[in-house]
Amino acid sequence: MSEIKKEDIKQEVFDLYDDYAHNRLERRDFMQKLSTYAVGGITIASLMSFLMPDYHGAIQVQANDPRLKSDYVTYESPKGGGKIKALLSEPADAKGKLGGIVIVHENRGLNPHIEDVARRAALAGFISIAPDALTPLGGYPGNDDDGRTMQSKRDRNEMLEDFIAGFDYLKNHKDCNGKIGVVGFCFGGWIANMMAVRIPDLAAAVPFYGGQPAVEDVPKIKAPLLVQYAGLDTRVNEGWPAYEAALKANKKEYVAYTYPEVNHGFHNDTTPRYDKPAAELAWKRTIDFFSEKLK
């Protein structure tokens, strides 16, 4: 059997995976619906294998990269989960204080991909913190299925408090210059938007395909925004027109990009939803934005 290629897969399969990844489909129902597309020598097992993340094969910056100082820390989150574990990373040869970035994971905890993204941010010249909102439940369990189940048991507003506490930890870190931004993906994109609402001195926010705050909360936003959407992500994108109208009405500083013909999760290079040109452009824009706002 030949290897499955992204271009051979119907968009409906990616839409099914999106429903599954966001807990709108149980695993059994997902596999049943997926069986419709197991044709022409393609089995359900091969489709599942193709769609699931490959964390070890896609790592761009290894945990032991000598260019970085990267280790786990634990900080207090009294309004959230109590104590939160996070990955703290910074350049090994940093001179002076650095701008800080809070890296917010998707709806499955601090998995290897988000740790990799945090290290990429550090290599770009920042001190980054990547909290694990699953810490109160034992931490990321080693696979995304269990991670999604665990995260669904936590209140998202309590998790927001955990990331706000991560902002406070980073702002007070001896190697940080006090200018903090946030970047988040999916669930983390919603967190990034909400941190902009909640934190008056947040210096920048970059939500990737994240849910939008309530329109009545937009006047509270002080941070400049870089908002990034996937063109095929109709579920999240439907909230953008009202959000943009509120940003304009309240004269907020923002830039928005929608990347055409790419799926929700296009920045995540561990799954076939990944789109290399769009991901690399979106990340360059992210780092350029943070370089302008945090240094």
mmCIF file with all atom_site columns, C-alpha atoms in Angstrom, residues 61-264:
data_model
loop_
_atom_site.group_PDB
_atom_site.id
_atom_site.type_symbol
_atom_site.label_atom_id
_atom_site.label_alt_id
_atom_site.label_comp_id
_atom_site.label_asym_id
_atom_site.label_entity_id
_atom_site.label_seq_id
_atom_site.pdbx_PDB_ins_code
_atom_site.Cartn_x
_atom_site.Cartn_y
_atom_site.Cartn_z
_atom_site.occupancy
_atom_site.B_iso_or_equiv
_atom_site.pdbx_formal_charge
_atom_site.auth_seq_id
_atom_site.auth_comp_id
_atom_site.auth_asym_id
_atom_site.auth_atom_id
_atom_site.pdbx_PDB_model_num
ATOM 1   C CA . VAL A 1 61  ? 14.398  22.526 18.612 1.00 0.00 ? 61  VAL A CA 1
ATOM 2   C CA . GLN A 1 62  ? 15.466  19.659 20.849 1.00 0.00 ? 62  GLN A CA 1
ATOM 3   C CA . ALA A 1 63  ? 15.028  19.837 24.611 1.00 0.00 ? 63  ALA A CA 1
ATOM 4   C CA . ASN A 1 64  ? 18.797  19.680 25.141 1.00 0.00 ? 64  ASN A CA 1
ATOM 5   C CA . ASP A 1 65  ? 19.706  22.292 22.521 1.00 0.00 ? 65  ASP A CA 1
ATOM 6   C CA . PRO A 1 66  ? 22.925  23.909 23.824 1.00 0.00 ? 66  PRO A CA 1
ATOM 7   C CA . ARG A 1 67  ? 21.827  27.320 22.561 1.00 0.00 ? 67  ARG A CA 1
ATOM 8   C CA . LEU A 1 68  ? 19.163  27.445 25.258 1.00 0.00 ? 68  LEU A CA 1
ATOM 9   C CA . LYS A 1 69  ? 18.643  27.327 28.984 1.00 0.00 ? 69  LYS A CA 1
ATOM 10  C CA . SER A 1 70  ? 15.399  25.400 29.275 1.00 0.00 ? 70  SER A CA 1
ATOM 11  C CA . ASP A 1 71  ? 13.907  23.760 32.345 1.00 0.00 ? 71  ASP A CA 1
ATOM 12  C CA . TYR A 1 72  ? 10.669  23.259 34.236 1.00 0.00 ? 72  TYR A CA 1
ATOM 13  C CA . VAL A 1 73  ? 9.502   25.613 36.950 1.00 0.00 ? 73  VAL A CA 1
ATOM 14  C CA . THR A 1 74  ? 6.465   25.668 39.235 1.00 0.00 ? 74  THR A CA 1
ATOM 15  C CA . TYR A 1 75  ? 4.629   28.856 40.128 1.00 0.00 ? 75  TYR A CA 1
ATOM 16  C CA . GLU A 1 76  ? 1.652   29.812 42.270 1.00 0.00 ? 76  GLU A CA 1
ATOM 17  C CA . SER A 1 77  ? -1.791  30.307 40.721 1.00 0.00 ? 77  SER A CA 1
ATOM 18  C CA . PRO A 1 78  ? -4.043  31.041 43.702 1.00 0.00 ? 78  PRO A CA 1
ATOM 19  C CA . LYS A 1 79  ? -7.095  31.967 41.578 1.00 0.00 ? 79  LYS A CA 1
ATOM 20  C CA . GLY A 1 80  ? -6.618  28.991 39.274 1.00 0.00 ? 80  GLY A CA 1
ATOM 21  C CA . GLY A 1 81  ? -5.171  25.538 39.814 1.00 0.00 ? 81  GLY A CA 1
ATOM 22  C CA . GLY A 1 82  ? -2.965  26.312 42.804 1.00 0.00 ? 82  GLY A CA 1
ATOM 23  C CA . LYS A 1 83  ? 0.484   25.296 41.572 1.00 0.00 ? 83  LYS A CA 1
ATOM 24  C CA . ILE A 1 84  ? 1.273   25.195 37.846 1.00 0.00 ? 84  ILE A CA 1
ATOM 25  C CA . LYS A 1 85  ? 4.209   23.510 36.144 1.00 0.00 ? 85  LYS A CA 1
ATOM 26  C CA . ALA A 1 86  ? 5.683   25.283 33.124 1.00 0.00 ? 86  ALA A CA 1
ATOM 27  C CA . LEU A 1 87  ? 8.614   25.097 30.738 1.00 0.00 ? 87  LEU A CA 1
ATOM 28  C CA . LEU A 1 88  ? 10.863  28.168 31.041 1.00 0.00 ? 88  LEU A CA 1
ATOM 29  C CA . SER A 1 89  ? 13.296  28.793 28.166 1.00 0.00 ? 89  SER A CA 1
ATOM 30  C CA . GLU A 1 90  ? 15.759  31.544 27.262 1.00 0.00 ? 90  GLU A CA 1
ATOM 31  C CA . PRO A 1 91  ? 18.882  31.951 25.127 1.00 0.00 ? 91  PRO A CA 1
ATOM 32  C CA . ALA A 1 92  ? 21.981  30.551 26.822 1.00 0.00 ? 92  ALA A CA 1
ATOM 33  C CA . ASP A 1 93  ? 24.077  33.554 25.767 1.00 0.00 ? 93  ASP A CA 1
ATOM 34  C CA . ALA A 1 94  ? 21.552  36.290 26.534 1.00 0.00 ? 94  ALA A CA 1
ATOM 35  C CA . LYS A 1 95  ? 22.997  39.704 27.304 1.00 0.00 ? 95  LYS A CA 1
ATOM 36  C CA . GLY A 1 96  ? 20.737  41.868 29.418 1.00 0.00 ? 96  GLY A CA 1
ATOM 37  C CA . LYS A 1 97  ? 17.051  41.485 30.113 1.00 0.00 ? 97  LYS A CA 1
ATOM 38  C CA . LEU A 1 98  ? 14.694  39.959 27.572 1.00 0.00 ? 98  LEU A CA 1
ATOM 39  C CA . GLY A 1 99  ? 11.127  40.464 26.461 1.00 0.00 ? 99  GLY A CA 1
ATOM 40  C CA . GLY A 1 100 ? 8.862   37.679 27.679 1.00 0.00 ? 100 GLY A CA 1
ATOM 41  C CA . ILE A 1 101 ? 6.341   35.489 25.868 1.00 0.00 ? 101 ILE A CA 1
ATOM 42  C CA . VAL A 1 102 ? 3.649   33.302 27.422 1.00 0.00 ? 102 VAL A CA 1
ATOM 43  C CA . ILE A 1 103 ? 3.049   30.286 25.165 1.00 0.00 ? 103 ILE A CA 1
ATOM 44  C CA . VAL A 1 104 ? -0.456  28.837 25.497 1.00 0.00 ? 104 VAL A CA 1
ATOM 45  C CA . HIS A 1 105 ? -1.207  25.275 24.463 1.00 0.00 ? 105 HIS A CA 1
ATOM 46  C CA . GLU A 1 106 ? -4.211  23.837 22.660 1.00 0.00 ? 106 GLU A CA 1
ATOM 47  C CA . ASN A 1 107 ? -6.996  21.862 24.343 1.00 0.00 ? 107 ASN A CA 1
ATOM 48  C CA . ARG A 1 108 ? -4.790  18.949 25.418 1.00 0.00 ? 108 ARG A CA 1
ATOM 49  C CA . GLY A 1 109 ? -2.150  20.269 27.798 1.00 0.00 ? 109 GLY A CA 1
ATOM 50  C CA . LEU A 1 110 ? 1.534   21.013 27.406 1.00 0.00 ? 110 LEU A CA 1
ATOM 51  C CA . ASN A 1 111 ? 2.480   18.453 24.781 1.00 0.00 ? 111 ASN A CA 1
ATOM 52  C CA . PRO A 1 112 ? 5.881   18.118 23.041 1.00 0.00 ? 112 PRO A CA 1
ATOM 53  C CA . HIS A 1 113 ? 4.834   20.358 20.148 1.00 0.00 ? 113 HIS A CA 1
ATOM 54  C CA . ILE A 1 114 ? 4.005   23.347 22.362 1.00 0.00 ? 114 ILE A CA 1
ATOM 55  C CA . GLU A 1 115 ? 7.245   22.842 24.303 1.00 0.00 ? 115 GLU A CA 1
ATOM 56  C CA . ASP A 1 116 ? 9.013   22.958 20.933 1.00 0.00 ? 116 ASP A CA 1
ATOM 57  C CA . VAL A 1 117 ? 7.224   26.214 20.049 1.00 0.00 ? 117 VAL A CA 1
ATOM 58  C CA . ALA A 1 118 ? 8.321   27.674 23.390 1.00 0.00 ? 118 ALA A CA 1
ATOM 59  C CA . ARG A 1 119 ? 11.937  26.811 22.631 1.00 0.00 ? 119 ARG A CA 1
ATOM 60  C CA . ARG A 1 120 ? 11.613  28.358 19.161 1.00 0.00 ? 120 ARG A CA 1
ATOM 61  C CA . ALA A 1 121 ? 10.455  31.590 20.803 1.00 0.00 ? 121 ALA A CA 1
ATOM 62  C CA . ALA A 1 122 ? 13.470  31.520 23.118 1.00 0.00 ? 122 ALA A CA 1
ATOM 63  C CA . LEU A 1 123 ? 15.836  30.971 20.188 1.00 0.00 ? 123 LEU A CA 1
ATOM 64  C CA . ALA A 1 124 ? 14.339  34.097 18.624 1.00 0.00 ? 124 ALA A CA 1
ATOM 65  C CA . GLY A 1 125 ? 15.679  36.109 21.562 1.00 0.00 ? 125 GLY A CA 1
ATOM 66  C CA . PHE A 1 126 ? 12.962  36.016 24.221 1.00 0.00 ? 126 PHE A CA 1
ATOM 67  C CA . ILE A 1 127 ? 12.380  34.395 27.575 1.00 0.00 ? 127 ILE A CA 1
ATOM 68  C CA . SER A 1 128 ? 9.339   32.154 27.204 1.00 0.00 ? 128 SER A CA 1
ATOM 69  C CA . ILE A 1 129 ? 7.088   30.338 29.632 1.00 0.00 ? 129 ILE A CA 1
ATOM 70  C CA . ALA A 1 130 ? 4.789   27.511 28.542 1.00 0.00 ? 130 ALA A CA 1
ATOM 71  C CA . PRO A 1 131 ? 2.418   26.554 31.379 1.00 0.00 ? 131 PRO A CA 1
ATOM 72  C CA . ASP A 1 132 ? 0.607   23.229 31.590 1.00 0.00 ? 132 ASP A CA 1
ATOM 73  C CA . ALA A 1 133 ? -3.033  23.800 32.538 1.00 0.00 ? 133 ALA A CA 1
ATOM 74  C CA . LEU A 1 134 ? -3.303  20.076 33.286 1.00 0.00 ? 134 LEU A CA 1
ATOM 75  C CA . THR A 1 135 ? -0.926  20.377 36.260 1.00 0.00 ? 135 THR A CA 1
ATOM 76  C CA . PRO A 1 136 ? -3.733  20.152 38.873 1.00 0.00 ? 136 PRO A CA 1
ATOM 77  C CA . LEU A 1 137 ? -4.805  16.842 37.283 1.00 0.00 ? 137 LEU A CA 1
ATOM 78  C CA . GLY A 1 138 ? -1.296  15.397 37.111 1.00 0.00 ? 138 GLY A CA 1
ATOM 79  C CA . GLY A 1 139 ? 0.024   17.155 34.019 1.00 0.00 ? 139 GLY A CA 1
ATOM 80  C CA . TYR A 1 140 ? 0.021   16.278 30.320 1.00 0.00 ? 140 TYR A CA 1
ATOM 81  C CA . PRO A 1 141 ? -0.506  12.505 30.279 1.00 0.00 ? 141 PRO A CA 1
ATOM 82  C CA . GLY A 1 142 ? 1.681   11.648 27.300 1.00 0.00 ? 142 GLY A CA 1
ATOM 83  C CA . ASN A 1 143 ? -1.030  11.422 24.647 1.00 0.00 ? 143 ASN A CA 1
ATOM 84  C CA . ASP A 1 144 ? -3.547  13.886 23.265 1.00 0.00 ? 144 ASP A CA 1
ATOM 85  C CA . ASP A 1 145 ? -6.673  11.763 23.645 1.00 0.00 ? 145 ASP A CA 1
ATOM 86  C CA . ASP A 1 146 ? -6.256  11.556 27.406 1.00 0.00 ? 146 ASP A CA 1
ATOM 87  C CA . GLY A 1 147 ? -5.050  15.151 27.470 1.00 0.00 ? 147 GLY A CA 1
ATOM 88  C CA . ARG A 1 148 ? -8.260  16.401 25.840 1.00 0.00 ? 148 ARG A CA 1
ATOM 89  C CA . THR A 1 149 ? -10.352 14.382 28.269 1.00 0.00 ? 149 THR A CA 1
ATOM 90  C CA . MET A 1 150 ? -8.435  15.780 31.225 1.00 0.00 ? 150 MET A CA 1
ATOM 91  C CA . GLN A 1 151 ? -8.590  19.370 30.026 1.00 0.00 ? 151 GLN A CA 1
ATOM 92  C CA . SER A 1 152 ? -12.362 19.120 29.506 1.00 0.00 ? 152 SER A CA 1
ATOM 93  C CA . LYS A 1 153 ? -12.657 18.513 33.258 1.00 0.00 ? 153 LYS A CA 1
ATOM 94  C CA . ARG A 1 154 ? -11.180 21.907 34.099 1.00 0.00 ? 154 ARG A CA 1
ATOM 95  C CA . ASP A 1 155 ? -13.050 25.207 34.050 1.00 0.00 ? 155 ASP A CA 1
ATOM 96  C CA . ARG A 1 156 ? -11.661 27.362 31.259 1.00 0.00 ? 156 ARG A CA 1
ATOM 97  C CA . ASN A 1 157 ? -11.882 30.539 33.321 1.00 0.00 ? 157 ASN A CA 1
ATOM 98  C CA . GLU A 1 158 ? -9.779  28.921 36.040 1.00 0.00 ? 158 GLU A CA 1
ATOM 99  C CA . MET A 1 159 ? -7.274  27.941 33.356 1.00 0.00 ? 159 MET A CA 1
ATOM 100 C CA . LEU A 1 160 ? -7.253  31.564 32.199 1.00 0.00 ? 160 LEU A CA 1
ATOM 101 C CA . GLU A 1 161 ? -6.207  32.495 35.740 1.00 0.00 ? 161 GLU A CA 1
ATOM 102 C CA . ASP A 1 162 ? -3.326  30.001 35.465 1.00 0.00 ? 162 ASP A CA 1
ATOM 103 C CA . PHE A 1 163 ? -1.966  31.737 32.384 1.00 0.00 ? 163 PHE A CA 1
ATOM 104 C CA . ILE A 1 164 ? -2.451  35.186 33.919 1.00 0.00 ? 164 ILE A CA 1
ATOM 105 C CA . ALA A 1 165 ? -0.409  33.927 36.876 1.00 0.00 ? 165 ALA A CA 1
ATOM 106 C CA . GLY A 1 166 ? 2.216   32.747 34.369 1.00 0.00 ? 166 GLY A CA 1
ATOM 107 C CA . PHE A 1 167 ? 2.327   36.305 33.015 1.00 0.00 ? 167 PHE A CA 1
ATOM 108 C CA . ASP A 1 168 ? 2.952   37.582 36.563 1.00 0.00 ? 168 ASP A CA 1
ATOM 109 C CA . TYR A 1 169 ? 5.692   34.997 37.142 1.00 0.00 ? 169 TYR A CA 1
ATOM 110 C CA . LEU A 1 170 ? 7.453   35.958 33.935 1.00 0.00 ? 170 LEU A CA 1
ATOM 111 C CA . LYS A 1 171 ? 7.111   39.693 34.507 1.00 0.00 ? 171 LYS A CA 1
ATOM 112 C CA . ASN A 1 172 ? 8.887   39.359 37.849 1.00 0.00 ? 172 ASN A CA 1
ATOM 113 C CA . HIS A 1 173 ? 11.638  37.066 36.553 1.00 0.00 ? 173 HIS A CA 1
ATOM 114 C CA . LYS A 1 174 ? 15.120  38.499 36.930 1.00 0.00 ? 174 LYS A CA 1
ATOM 115 C CA . ASP A 1 175 ? 15.925  37.933 33.231 1.00 0.00 ? 175 ASP A CA 1
ATOM 116 C CA . CYS A 1 176 ? 12.770  39.606 31.907 1.00 0.00 ? 176 CYS A CA 1
ATOM 117 C CA . ASN A 1 177 ? 12.517  43.282 30.943 1.00 0.00 ? 177 ASN A CA 1
ATOM 118 C CA . GLY A 1 178 ? 8.894   43.419 32.092 1.00 0.00 ? 178 GLY A CA 1
ATOM 119 C CA . LYS A 1 179 ? 7.391   43.586 28.592 1.00 0.00 ? 179 LYS A CA 1
ATOM 120 C CA . ILE A 1 180 ? 5.270   40.475 28.126 1.00 0.00 ? 180 ILE A CA 1
ATOM 121 C CA . GLY A 1 181 ? 3.374   39.143 25.139 1.00 0.00 ? 181 GLY A CA 1
ATOM 122 C CA . VAL A 1 182 ? 1.260   36.046 24.657 1.00 0.00 ? 182 VAL A CA 1
ATOM 123 C CA . VAL A 1 183 ? 0.796   33.654 21.756 1.00 0.00 ? 183 VAL A CA 1
ATOM 124 C CA . GLY A 1 184 ? -1.754  30.861 21.850 1.00 0.00 ? 184 GLY A CA 1
ATOM 125 C CA . PHE A 1 185 ? -3.219  28.266 19.542 1.00 0.00 ? 185 PHE A CA 1
ATOM 126 C CA . CYS A 1 186 ? -6.880  27.187 19.335 1.00 0.00 ? 186 CYS A CA 1
ATOM 127 C CA . PHE A 1 187 ? -7.922  27.091 23.035 1.00 0.00 ? 187 PHE A CA 1
ATOM 128 C CA . GLY A 1 188 ? -4.721  29.045 23.555 1.00 0.00 ? 188 GLY A CA 1
ATOM 129 C CA . GLY A 1 189 ? -5.891  31.590 21.001 1.00 0.00 ? 189 GLY A CA 1
ATOM 130 C CA . TRP A 1 190 ? -8.960  32.227 23.144 1.00 0.00 ? 190 TRP A CA 1
ATOM 131 C CA . ILE A 1 191 ? -6.686  32.550 26.188 1.00 0.00 ? 191 ILE A CA 1
ATOM 132 C CA . ALA A 1 192 ? -4.516  35.066 24.297 1.00 0.00 ? 192 ALA A CA 1
ATOM 133 C CA . ASN A 1 193 ? -7.580  37.144 23.447 1.00 0.00 ? 193 ASN A CA 1
ATOM 134 C CA . MET A 1 194 ? -8.826  36.973 27.029 1.00 0.00 ? 194 MET A CA 1
ATOM 135 C CA . MET A 1 195 ? -5.427  37.881 28.489 1.00 0.00 ? 195 MET A CA 1
ATOM 136 C CA . ALA A 1 196 ? -5.603  41.012 26.322 1.00 0.00 ? 196 ALA A CA 1
ATOM 137 C CA . VAL A 1 197 ? -8.974  41.746 27.935 1.00 0.00 ? 197 VAL A CA 1
ATOM 138 C CA . ARG A 1 198 ? -7.850  40.989 31.476 1.00 0.00 ? 198 ARG A CA 1
ATOM 139 C CA . ILE A 1 199 ? -4.282  42.346 31.665 1.00 0.00 ? 199 ILE A CA 1
ATOM 140 C CA . PRO A 1 200 ? -3.953  46.121 31.165 1.00 0.00 ? 200 PRO A CA 1
ATOM 141 C CA . ASP A 1 201 ? -0.164  46.023 30.844 1.00 0.00 ? 201 ASP A CA 1
ATOM 142 C CA . LEU A 1 202 ? 0.060   43.111 28.419 1.00 0.00 ? 202 LEU A CA 1
ATOM 143 C CA . ALA A 1 203 ? 2.403   44.365 25.692 1.00 0.00 ? 203 ALA A CA 1
ATOM 144 C CA . ALA A 1 204 ? 1.216   42.218 22.757 1.00 0.00 ? 204 ALA A CA 1
ATOM 145 C CA . ALA A 1 205 ? -1.142  39.328 21.965 1.00 0.00 ? 205 ALA A CA 1
ATOM 146 C CA . VAL A 1 206 ? -1.072  36.877 19.056 1.00 0.00 ? 206 VAL A CA 1
ATOM 147 C CA . PRO A 1 207 ? -4.097  34.557 18.953 1.00 0.00 ? 207 PRO A CA 1
ATOM 148 C CA . PHE A 1 208 ? -3.855  31.784 16.356 1.00 0.00 ? 208 PHE A CA 1
ATOM 149 C CA . TYR A 1 209 ? -7.337  30.614 15.272 1.00 0.00 ? 209 TYR A CA 1
ATOM 150 C CA . GLY A 1 210 ? -8.720  31.417 18.696 1.00 0.00 ? 210 GLY A CA 1
ATOM 151 C CA . GLY A 1 211 ? -12.218 32.085 19.926 1.00 0.00 ? 211 GLY A CA 1
ATOM 152 C CA . GLN A 1 212 ? -13.063 35.750 20.340 1.00 0.00 ? 212 GLN A CA 1
ATOM 153 C CA . PRO A 1 213 ? -13.935 37.623 23.537 1.00 0.00 ? 213 PRO A CA 1
ATOM 154 C CA . ALA A 1 214 ? -17.404 39.034 24.079 1.00 0.00 ? 214 ALA A CA 1
ATOM 155 C CA . VAL A 1 215 ? -17.912 42.267 22.160 1.00 0.00 ? 215 VAL A CA 1
ATOM 156 C CA . GLU A 1 216 ? -18.634 44.143 25.385 1.00 0.00 ? 216 GLU A CA 1
ATOM 157 C CA . ASP A 1 217 ? -15.148 43.177 26.659 1.00 0.00 ? 217 ASP A CA 1
ATOM 158 C CA . VAL A 1 218 ? -13.277 44.696 23.703 1.00 0.00 ? 218 VAL A CA 1
ATOM 159 C CA . PRO A 1 219 ? -13.047 48.215 25.249 1.00 0.00 ? 219 PRO A CA 1
ATOM 160 C CA . LYS A 1 220 ? -10.871 46.707 28.013 1.00 0.00 ? 220 LYS A CA 1
ATOM 161 C CA . ILE A 1 221 ? -8.163  45.650 25.565 1.00 0.00 ? 221 ILE A CA 1
ATOM 162 C CA . LYS A 1 222 ? -4.988  47.720 25.752 1.00 0.00 ? 222 LYS A CA 1
ATOM 163 C CA . ALA A 1 223 ? -2.488  45.410 24.039 1.00 0.00 ? 223 ALA A CA 1
ATOM 164 C CA . PRO A 1 224 ? -1.852  45.557 20.289 1.00 0.00 ? 224 PRO A CA 1
ATOM 165 C CA . LEU A 1 225 ? -3.117  42.418 18.564 1.00 0.00 ? 225 LEU A CA 1
ATOM 166 C CA . LEU A 1 226 ? -1.836  40.248 15.730 1.00 0.00 ? 226 LEU A CA 1
ATOM 167 C CA . VAL A 1 227 ? -4.809  38.023 14.887 1.00 0.00 ? 227 VAL A CA 1
ATOM 168 C CA . GLN A 1 228 ? -4.228  34.947 12.680 1.00 0.00 ? 228 GLN A CA 1
ATOM 169 C CA . TYR A 1 229 ? -6.901  32.734 11.142 1.00 0.00 ? 229 TYR A CA 1
ATOM 170 C CA . ALA A 1 230 ? -7.075  29.706 8.853  1.00 0.00 ? 230 ALA A CA 1
ATOM 171 C CA . GLY A 1 231 ? -9.135  30.219 5.716  1.00 0.00 ? 231 GLY A CA 1
ATOM 172 C CA . LEU A 1 232 ? -10.956 26.865 5.961  1.00 0.00 ? 232 LEU A CA 1
ATOM 173 C CA . ASP A 1 233 ? -11.719 27.251 9.661  1.00 0.00 ? 233 ASP A CA 1
ATOM 174 C CA . THR A 1 234 ? -15.333 28.365 9.317  1.00 0.00 ? 234 THR A CA 1
ATOM 175 C CA . ARG A 1 235 ? -16.188 27.439 12.916 1.00 0.00 ? 235 ARG A CA 1
ATOM 176 C CA . VAL A 1 236 ? -13.764 29.935 14.502 1.00 0.00 ? 236 VAL A CA 1
ATOM 177 C CA . ASN A 1 237 ? -13.861 32.478 11.697 1.00 0.00 ? 237 ASN A CA 1
ATOM 178 C CA . GLU A 1 238 ? -17.582 33.130 12.061 1.00 0.00 ? 238 GLU A CA 1
ATOM 179 C CA . GLY A 1 239 ? -16.850 35.142 15.210 1.00 0.00 ? 239 GLY A CA 1
ATOM 180 C CA . TRP A 1 240 ? -14.308 37.421 13.524 1.00 0.00 ? 240 TRP A CA 1
ATOM 181 C CA . PRO A 1 241 ? -16.559 40.014 11.814 1.00 0.00 ? 241 PRO A CA 1
ATOM 182 C CA . ALA A 1 242 ? -18.184 41.081 15.092 1.00 0.00 ? 242 ALA A CA 1
ATOM 183 C CA . TYR A 1 243 ? -14.811 41.077 16.864 1.00 0.00 ? 243 TYR A CA 1
ATOM 184 C CA . GLU A 1 244 ? -13.198 43.183 14.146 1.00 0.00 ? 244 GLU A CA 1
ATOM 185 C CA . ALA A 1 245 ? -16.109 45.623 14.130 1.00 0.00 ? 245 ALA A CA 1
ATOM 186 C CA . ALA A 1 246 ? -15.724 46.081 17.893 1.00 0.00 ? 246 ALA A CA 1
ATOM 187 C CA . LEU A 1 247 ? -11.956 46.560 17.571 1.00 0.00 ? 247 LEU A CA 1
ATOM 188 C CA . LYS A 1 248 ? -12.511 49.231 14.924 1.00 0.00 ? 248 LYS A CA 1
ATOM 189 C CA . ALA A 1 249 ? -15.303 50.928 16.859 1.00 0.00 ? 249 ALA A CA 1
ATOM 190 C CA . ASN A 1 250 ? -13.072 51.131 19.948 1.00 0.00 ? 250 ASN A CA 1
ATOM 191 C CA . LYS A 1 251 ? -10.002 52.235 17.928 1.00 0.00 ? 251 LYS A CA 1
ATOM 192 C CA . LYS A 1 252 ? -7.888  49.289 19.057 1.00 0.00 ? 252 LYS A CA 1
ATOM 193 C CA . GLU A 1 253 ? -4.507  48.539 17.506 1.00 0.00 ? 253 GLU A CA 1
ATOM 194 C CA . TYR A 1 254 ? -4.666  45.310 15.558 1.00 0.00 ? 254 TYR A CA 1
ATOM 195 C CA . VAL A 1 255 ? -3.495  43.543 12.415 1.00 0.00 ? 255 VAL A CA 1
ATOM 196 C CA . ALA A 1 256 ? -5.327  40.464 11.126 1.00 0.00 ? 256 ALA A CA 1
ATOM 197 C CA . TYR A 1 257 ? -4.348  37.823 8.591  1.00 0.00 ? 257 TYR A CA 1
ATOM 198 C CA . THR A 1 258 ? -6.402  34.992 7.170  1.00 0.00 ? 258 THR A CA 1
ATOM 199 C CA . TYR A 1 259 ? -4.324  32.349 5.393  1.00 0.00 ? 259 TYR A CA 1
ATOM 200 C CA . PRO A 1 260 ? -6.326  31.001 2.447  1.00 0.00 ? 260 PRO A CA 1
ATOM 201 C CA . GLU A 1 261 ? -7.008  27.312 1.859  1.00 0.00 ? 261 GLU A CA 1
ATOM 202 C CA . VAL A 1 262 ? -5.463  26.114 5.124  1.00 0.00 ? 262 VAL A CA 1
ATOM 203 C CA . ASN A 1 263 ? -7.056  24.270 8.027  1.00 0.00 ? 263 ASN A CA 1
ATOM 204 C CA . HIS A 1 264 ? -7.441  25.077 11.693 1.00 0.00 ? 264 HIS A CA 1
#
